């Protein structure tokens, strides 16, 4: 309930951290407030967003797992495991949360990073960086953990590339 209340406060012109006090960064609250502007403030709207976010998360997870394992079967096992977890999870997974929004955006960041690795098109790296920033804006501690994993992945990518095809560190990390 507090997510919906705080998003509505922001939508009505209230100031976060003055009129509504919370610890995470305000990205998910702004997103929900925008959805309320478009569709009207209601629990139903927030539940539709949760359904959409989880559906996108599962679809992207399948793509990432298939790429990581090289197997459609293992990717399906991972997706089925996530579905089972979702069914038996705590009720907070059934309500709009900054955690779910952040996880979705950070997984999309990983997906676009994998696209960059395949295509070597810096636009995908830029999109990945933008998504990372939006994920941090929704929940900073998830962003910190994802950031460590992403930097390690980029470092490994650069270290295993042949010198001729390796992008410079300046281009990759700028």
mmCIF file of C-alpha atoms in Angstrom:
data_model
loop_
_atom_site.group_PDB
_atom_site.id
_atom_site.type_symbol
_atom_site.label_atom_id
_atom_site.label_comp_id
_atom_site.label_asym_id
_atom_site.label_seq_id
_atom_site.Cartn_x
_atom_site.Cartn_y
_atom_site.Cartn_z
ATOM 1 C CA UNK A 1 0.000 0.000 0.000
ATOM 2 C CA UNK A 2 2.752 2.503 0.777
ATOM 3 C CA UNK A 3 4.130 2.273 -2.783
ATOM 4 C CA UNK A 4 0.766 3.278 -4.217
ATOM 5 C CA UNK A 5 0.271 6.001 -1.632
ATOM 6 C CA UNK A 6 3.723 7.509 -2.178
ATOM 7 C CA UNK A 7 3.388 7.342 -5.977
ATOM 8 C CA UNK A 8 0.063 9.146 -5.705
ATOM 9 C CA UNK A 9 1.613 11.800 -3.423
ATOM 10 C CA UNK A 10 4.319 12.424 -6.027
ATOM 11 C CA UNK A 11 1.742 12.442 -8.829
ATOM 12 C CA UNK A 12 -0.245 15.128 -7.020
ATOM 13 C CA UNK A 13 2.801 17.394 -6.723
ATOM 14 C CA UNK A 14 4.183 16.225 -3.399
ATOM 15 C CA UNK A 15 7.916 16.091 -2.856
ATOM 16 C CA UNK A 16 9.590 12.774 -2.128
ATOM 17 C CA UNK A 17 11.686 12.766 1.039
ATOM 18 C CA UNK A 18 9.677 15.734 2.330
ATOM 19 C CA UNK A 19 6.058 14.593 1.996
ATOM 20 C CA UNK A 20 6.830 10.876 1.745
ATOM 21 C CA UNK A 21 9.818 9.355 3.506
ATOM 22 C CA UNK A 22 11.402 6.175 2.173
ATOM 23 C CA UNK A 23 14.919 4.787 1.751
ATOM 24 C CA UNK A 24 15.195 3.654 -1.881
ATOM 25 C CA UNK A 25 15.764 6.049 -4.718
ATOM 26 C CA UNK A 26 12.501 7.288 -6.261
ATOM 27 C CA UNK A 27 12.592 5.718 -9.752
ATOM 28 C CA UNK A 28 9.926 3.069 -9.139
ATOM 29 C CA UNK A 29 7.671 5.613 -7.410
ATOM 30 C CA UNK A 30 7.937 7.971 -10.380
ATOM 31 C CA UNK A 31 7.181 5.121 -12.788
ATOM 32 C CA UNK A 32 4.079 4.102 -10.843
ATOM 33 C CA UNK A 33 3.003 7.756 -10.578
ATOM 34 C CA UNK A 34 3.331 8.040 -14.381
ATOM 35 C CA UNK A 35 1.169 4.919 -14.812
ATOM 36 C CA UNK A 36 -1.378 6.480 -12.457
ATOM 37 C CA UNK A 37 -1.372 9.646 -14.566
ATOM 38 C CA UNK A 38 -2.146 7.595 -17.667
ATOM 39 C CA UNK A 39 -4.587 4.991 -16.275
ATOM 40 C CA UNK A 40 -5.759 6.488 -12.989
ATOM 41 C CA UNK A 41 -4.610 5.586 -9.479
ATOM 42 C CA UNK A 42 -5.808 2.148 -8.419
ATOM 43 C CA UNK A 43 -4.624 -1.141 -6.992
ATOM 44 C CA UNK A 44 -5.768 -2.781 -10.237
ATOM 45 C CA UNK A 45 -3.358 -0.661 -12.295
ATOM 46 C CA UNK A 46 -0.490 -1.596 -9.975
ATOM 47 C CA UNK A 47 -1.385 -5.298 -10.251
ATOM 48 C CA UNK A 48 -1.408 -5.078 -14.056
ATOM 49 C CA UNK A 49 2.038 -3.508 -13.903
ATOM 50 C CA UNK A 50 3.241 -6.372 -11.678
ATOM 51 C CA UNK A 51 1.865 -8.883 -14.185
ATOM 52 C CA UNK A 52 3.541 -7.085 -17.078
ATOM 53 C CA UNK A 53 6.852 -6.737 -15.218
ATOM 54 C CA UNK A 54 6.928 -10.406 -14.271
ATOM 55 C CA UNK A 55 6.031 -11.490 -17.815
ATOM 56 C CA UNK A 56 8.838 -9.370 -19.253
ATOM 57 C CA UNK A 57 11.234 -10.624 -16.571
ATOM 58 C CA UNK A 58 10.496 -14.263 -17.441
ATOM 59 C CA UNK A 59 10.860 -13.621 -21.189
ATOM 60 C CA UNK A 60 14.194 -11.820 -20.769
ATOM 61 C CA UNK A 61 15.393 -14.424 -18.268
ATOM 62 C CA UNK A 62 14.698 -17.153 -20.831
ATOM 63 C CA UNK A 63 16.760 -15.308 -23.467
ATOM 64 C CA UNK A 64 19.635 -14.664 -21.046
ATOM 65 C CA UNK A 65 19.656 -18.241 -19.723
ATOM 66 C CA UNK A 66 19.520 -19.679 -23.244
ATOM 67 C CA UNK A 67 22.497 -17.514 -24.188
ATOM 68 C CA UNK A 68 24.388 -18.394 -20.994
ATOM 69 C CA UNK A 69 23.773 -22.158 -21.101
ATOM 70 C CA UNK A 70 23.523 -22.681 -24.850
ATOM 71 C CA UNK A 71 20.473 -24.821 -24.175
ATOM 72 C CA UNK A 72 16.800 -24.056 -24.599
ATOM 73 C CA UNK A 73 16.008 -26.914 -22.189
ATOM 74 C CA UNK A 74 18.077 -25.435 -19.342
ATOM 75 C CA UNK A 75 16.573 -22.028 -20.017
ATOM 76 C CA UNK A 76 13.084 -23.533 -19.672
ATOM 77 C CA UNK A 77 14.108 -25.240 -16.413
ATOM 78 C CA UNK A 78 15.216 -21.843 -15.090
ATOM 79 C CA UNK A 79 11.967 -20.196 -16.146
ATOM 80 C CA UNK A 80 9.863 -22.991 -14.626
ATOM 81 C CA UNK A 81 11.837 -22.645 -11.395
ATOM 82 C CA UNK A 82 11.087 -18.935 -11.336
ATOM 83 C CA UNK A 83 7.384 -19.602 -11.933
ATOM 84 C CA UNK A 84 7.295 -22.062 -9.045
ATOM 85 C CA UNK A 85 9.077 -19.556 -6.834
ATOM 86 C CA UNK A 86 6.569 -16.881 -7.825
ATOM 87 C CA UNK A 87 3.598 -19.086 -6.968
ATOM 88 C CA UNK A 88 4.935 -19.869 -3.484
ATOM 89 C CA UNK A 89 6.566 -16.542 -2.766
ATOM 90 C CA UNK A 90 5.619 -14.054 -0.121
ATOM 91 C CA UNK A 91 2.674 -11.775 -0.917
ATOM 92 C CA UNK A 92 4.987 -8.811 -1.542
ATOM 93 C CA UNK A 93 5.882 -10.413 -4.881
ATOM 94 C CA UNK A 94 2.226 -10.077 -5.829
ATOM 95 C CA UNK A 95 2.170 -6.309 -5.212
ATOM 96 C CA UNK A 96 3.951 -3.476 -6.940
ATOM 97 C CA UNK A 97 7.437 -3.080 -5.529
ATOM 98 C CA UNK A 98 10.581 -1.152 -6.312
ATOM 99 C CA UNK A 99 12.446 -4.478 -6.041
ATOM 100 C CA UNK A 100 10.555 -6.087 -8.920
ATOM 101 C CA UNK A 101 10.925 -3.006 -11.093
ATOM 102 C CA UNK A 102 14.647 -2.796 -10.367
ATOM 103 C CA UNK A 103 15.207 -6.507 -11.055
ATOM 104 C CA UNK A 104 13.439 -6.225 -14.405
ATOM 105 C CA UNK A 105 15.424 -3.195 -15.517
ATOM 106 C CA UNK A 106 18.745 -4.669 -14.338
ATOM 107 C CA UNK A 107 18.041 -7.960 -16.126
ATOM 108 C CA UNK A 108 17.262 -5.955 -19.276
ATOM 109 C CA UNK A 109 20.639 -4.272 -18.729
ATOM 110 C CA UNK A 110 22.348 -7.682 -18.717
ATOM 111 C CA UNK A 111 20.426 -8.729 -21.833
ATOM 112 C CA UNK A 112 21.487 -5.621 -23.759
ATOM 113 C CA UNK A 113 25.068 -6.152 -22.565
ATOM 114 C CA UNK A 114 24.942 -9.632 -24.102
ATOM 115 C CA UNK A 115 23.667 -8.093 -27.340
ATOM 116 C CA UNK A 116 26.642 -5.725 -27.242
ATOM 117 C CA UNK A 117 29.010 -8.681 -26.815
ATOM 118 C CA UNK A 118 27.518 -10.316 -29.925
ATOM 119 C CA UNK A 119 27.291 -7.260 -32.171
ATOM 120 C CA UNK A 120 30.029 -4.955 -30.845
ATOM 121 C CA UNK A 121 27.739 -2.001 -31.499
ATOM 122 C CA UNK A 122 28.403 0.703 -28.890
ATOM 123 C CA UNK A 123 24.769 1.808 -28.988
ATOM 124 C CA UNK A 124 23.860 -1.427 -27.179
ATOM 125 C CA UNK A 125 26.475 -0.701 -24.555
ATOM 126 C CA UNK A 126 24.951 2.759 -24.120
ATOM 127 C CA UNK A 127 21.452 1.287 -23.786
ATOM 128 C CA UNK A 128 22.810 -1.175 -21.236
ATOM 129 C CA UNK A 129 24.324 1.711 -19.262
ATOM 130 C CA UNK A 130 21.054 3.655 -19.385
ATOM 131 C CA UNK A 131 19.129 0.627 -18.133
ATOM 132 C CA UNK A 132 21.683 0.140 -15.371
ATOM 133 C CA UNK A 133 21.161 3.733 -14.239
ATOM 134 C CA UNK A 134 17.383 3.298 -14.260
ATOM 135 C CA UNK A 135 17.732 0.076 -12.258
ATOM 136 C CA UNK A 136 19.823 1.865 -9.656
ATOM 137 C CA UNK A 137 17.264 4.668 -9.589
ATOM 138 C CA UNK A 138 14.662 2.079 -8.554
ATOM 139 C CA UNK A 139 16.722 0.277 -5.887
ATOM 140 C CA UNK A 140 20.309 1.222 -5.219
ATOM 141 C CA UNK A 141 21.484 -1.922 -3.402
ATOM 142 C CA UNK A 142 20.392 -4.170 -6.283
ATOM 143 C CA UNK A 143 22.186 -1.752 -8.567
ATOM 144 C CA UNK A 144 25.396 -2.035 -6.554
ATOM 145 C CA UNK A 145 25.321 -5.834 -6.703
ATOM 146 C CA UNK A 146 24.491 -5.819 -10.422
ATOM 147 C CA UNK A 147 27.204 -3.232 -11.011
ATOM 148 C CA UNK A 148 29.865 -5.477 -9.509
ATOM 149 C CA UNK A 149 28.718 -8.393 -11.654
ATOM 150 C CA UNK A 150 28.535 -6.261 -14.806
ATOM 151 C CA UNK A 151 31.984 -4.720 -14.323
ATOM 152 C CA UNK A 152 33.447 -8.194 -13.718
ATOM 153 C CA UNK A 153 31.720 -9.455 -16.880
ATOM 154 C CA UNK A 154 32.996 -6.529 -18.934
ATOM 155 C CA UNK A 155 36.503 -7.029 -17.584
ATOM 156 C CA UNK A 156 36.385 -10.735 -18.471
ATOM 157 C CA UNK A 157 35.058 -9.878 -21.926
ATOM 158 C CA UNK A 158 37.887 -7.440 -22.528
ATOM 159 C CA UNK A 159 40.521 -9.797 -21.139
ATOM 160 C CA UNK A 160 39.474 -12.694 -23.389
ATOM 161 C CA UNK A 161 39.190 -10.694 -26.616
ATOM 162 C CA UNK A 162 42.029 -10.737 -29.061
ATOM 163 C CA UNK A 163 43.980 -7.498 -28.953
ATOM 164 C CA UNK A 164 42.940 -6.498 -32.485
ATOM 165 C CA UNK A 165 39.187 -6.816 -31.865
ATOM 166 C CA UNK A 166 39.201 -5.555 -28.277
ATOM 167 C CA UNK A 167 37.559 -2.175 -27.703
ATOM 168 C CA UNK A 168 39.600 0.247 -25.672
ATOM 169 C CA UNK A 169 38.887 0.606 -21.972
ATOM 170 C CA UNK A 170 38.220 4.290 -22.536
ATOM 171 C CA UNK A 171 35.411 3.539 -25.005
ATOM 172 C CA UNK A 172 34.000 0.642 -22.978
ATOM 173 C CA UNK A 173 33.885 2.388 -19.612
ATOM 174 C CA UNK A 174 32.980 5.895 -20.771
#
